[in-house]
CSV table of C-alpha atoms in Angstrom, one decimal:
chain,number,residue,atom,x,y,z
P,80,UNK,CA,0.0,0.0,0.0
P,81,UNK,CA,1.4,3.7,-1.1
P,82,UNK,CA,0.2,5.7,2.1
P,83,UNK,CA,0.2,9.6,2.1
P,84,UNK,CA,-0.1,12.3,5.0
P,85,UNK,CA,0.5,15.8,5.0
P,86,UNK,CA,2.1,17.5,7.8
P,87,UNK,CA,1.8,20.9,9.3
P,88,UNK,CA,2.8,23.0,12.3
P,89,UNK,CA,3.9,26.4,13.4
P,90,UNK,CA,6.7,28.0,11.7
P,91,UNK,CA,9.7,27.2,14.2
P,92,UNK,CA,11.5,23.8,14.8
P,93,UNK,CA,8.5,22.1,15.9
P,94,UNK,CA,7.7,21.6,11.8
P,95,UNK,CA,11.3,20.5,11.2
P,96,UNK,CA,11.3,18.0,13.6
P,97,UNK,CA,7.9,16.6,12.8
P,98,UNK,CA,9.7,16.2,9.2
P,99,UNK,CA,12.3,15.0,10.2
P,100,UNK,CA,10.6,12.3,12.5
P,101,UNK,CA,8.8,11.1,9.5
P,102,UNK,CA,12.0,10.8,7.4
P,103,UNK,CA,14.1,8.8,9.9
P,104,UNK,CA,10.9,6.4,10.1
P,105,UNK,CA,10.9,5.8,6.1
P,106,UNK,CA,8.3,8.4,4.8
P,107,UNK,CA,9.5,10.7,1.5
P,108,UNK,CA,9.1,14.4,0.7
P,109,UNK,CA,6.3,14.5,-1.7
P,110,UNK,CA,6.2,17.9,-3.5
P,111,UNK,CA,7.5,21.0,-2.3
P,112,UNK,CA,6.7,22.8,1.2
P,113,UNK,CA,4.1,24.9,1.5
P,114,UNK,CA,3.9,28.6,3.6
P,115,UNK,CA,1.4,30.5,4.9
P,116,UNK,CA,-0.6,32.6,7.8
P,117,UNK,CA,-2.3,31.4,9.9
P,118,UNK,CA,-4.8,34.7,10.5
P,119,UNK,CA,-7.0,33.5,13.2
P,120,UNK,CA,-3.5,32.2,15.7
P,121,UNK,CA,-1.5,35.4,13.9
P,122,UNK,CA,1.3,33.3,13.0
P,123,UNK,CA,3.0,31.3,9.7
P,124,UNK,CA,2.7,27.9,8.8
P,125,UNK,CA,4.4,25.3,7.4
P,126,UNK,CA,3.0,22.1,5.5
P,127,UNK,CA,5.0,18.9,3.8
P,128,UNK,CA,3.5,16.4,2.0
P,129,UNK,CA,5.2,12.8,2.6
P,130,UNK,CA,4.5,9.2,1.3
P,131,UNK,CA,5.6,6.0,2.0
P,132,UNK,CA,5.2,2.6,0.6
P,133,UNK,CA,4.4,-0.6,2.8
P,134,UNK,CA,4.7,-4.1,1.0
P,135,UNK,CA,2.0,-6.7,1.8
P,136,UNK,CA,-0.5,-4.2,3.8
P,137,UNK,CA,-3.9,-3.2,2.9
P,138,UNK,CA,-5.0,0.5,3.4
P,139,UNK,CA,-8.3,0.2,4.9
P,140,UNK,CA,-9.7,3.6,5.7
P,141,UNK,CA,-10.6,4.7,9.3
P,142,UNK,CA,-8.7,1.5,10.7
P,143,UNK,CA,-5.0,2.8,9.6
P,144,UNK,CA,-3.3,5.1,11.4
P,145,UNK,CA,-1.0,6.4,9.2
P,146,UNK,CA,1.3,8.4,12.0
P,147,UNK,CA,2.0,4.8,12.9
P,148,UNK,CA,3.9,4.1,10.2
């Protein structure tokens, strides 16, 4: 199964470390990073798509969790 999250947090090193938590367990960059304000909390963003493949798993919605992975 090909499994696909997008991750996001505040503008500081809490967003690089949620990356790079995701790399070190096996998940790729998928696109480019994304920017932007956050107008209700007055601050910036960050997002960062990441996939990863698992061999001989089935995806079944609801019952994955994919921050398991």
């Amino acid at each position: 199964m090909r499994l696909y999250r997008f991750l996001t947090a505040i503008d500081d090193a809490t967003f690089c470390h949620k990356v790079t938590a995701a790399l070190n367990k096996g998940w790729q960059l998928h696109g480019s990073p994304t920017y932007a304000y956050d107008r209700g909390e007055k601050v910036m963003r960050c997002g960062q798509a990441v996939i990863k493949d698992v061999e001989g798993e089935e995806y079944v919605a609801g019952k994955t969790r994919l921050s398991d992975w």
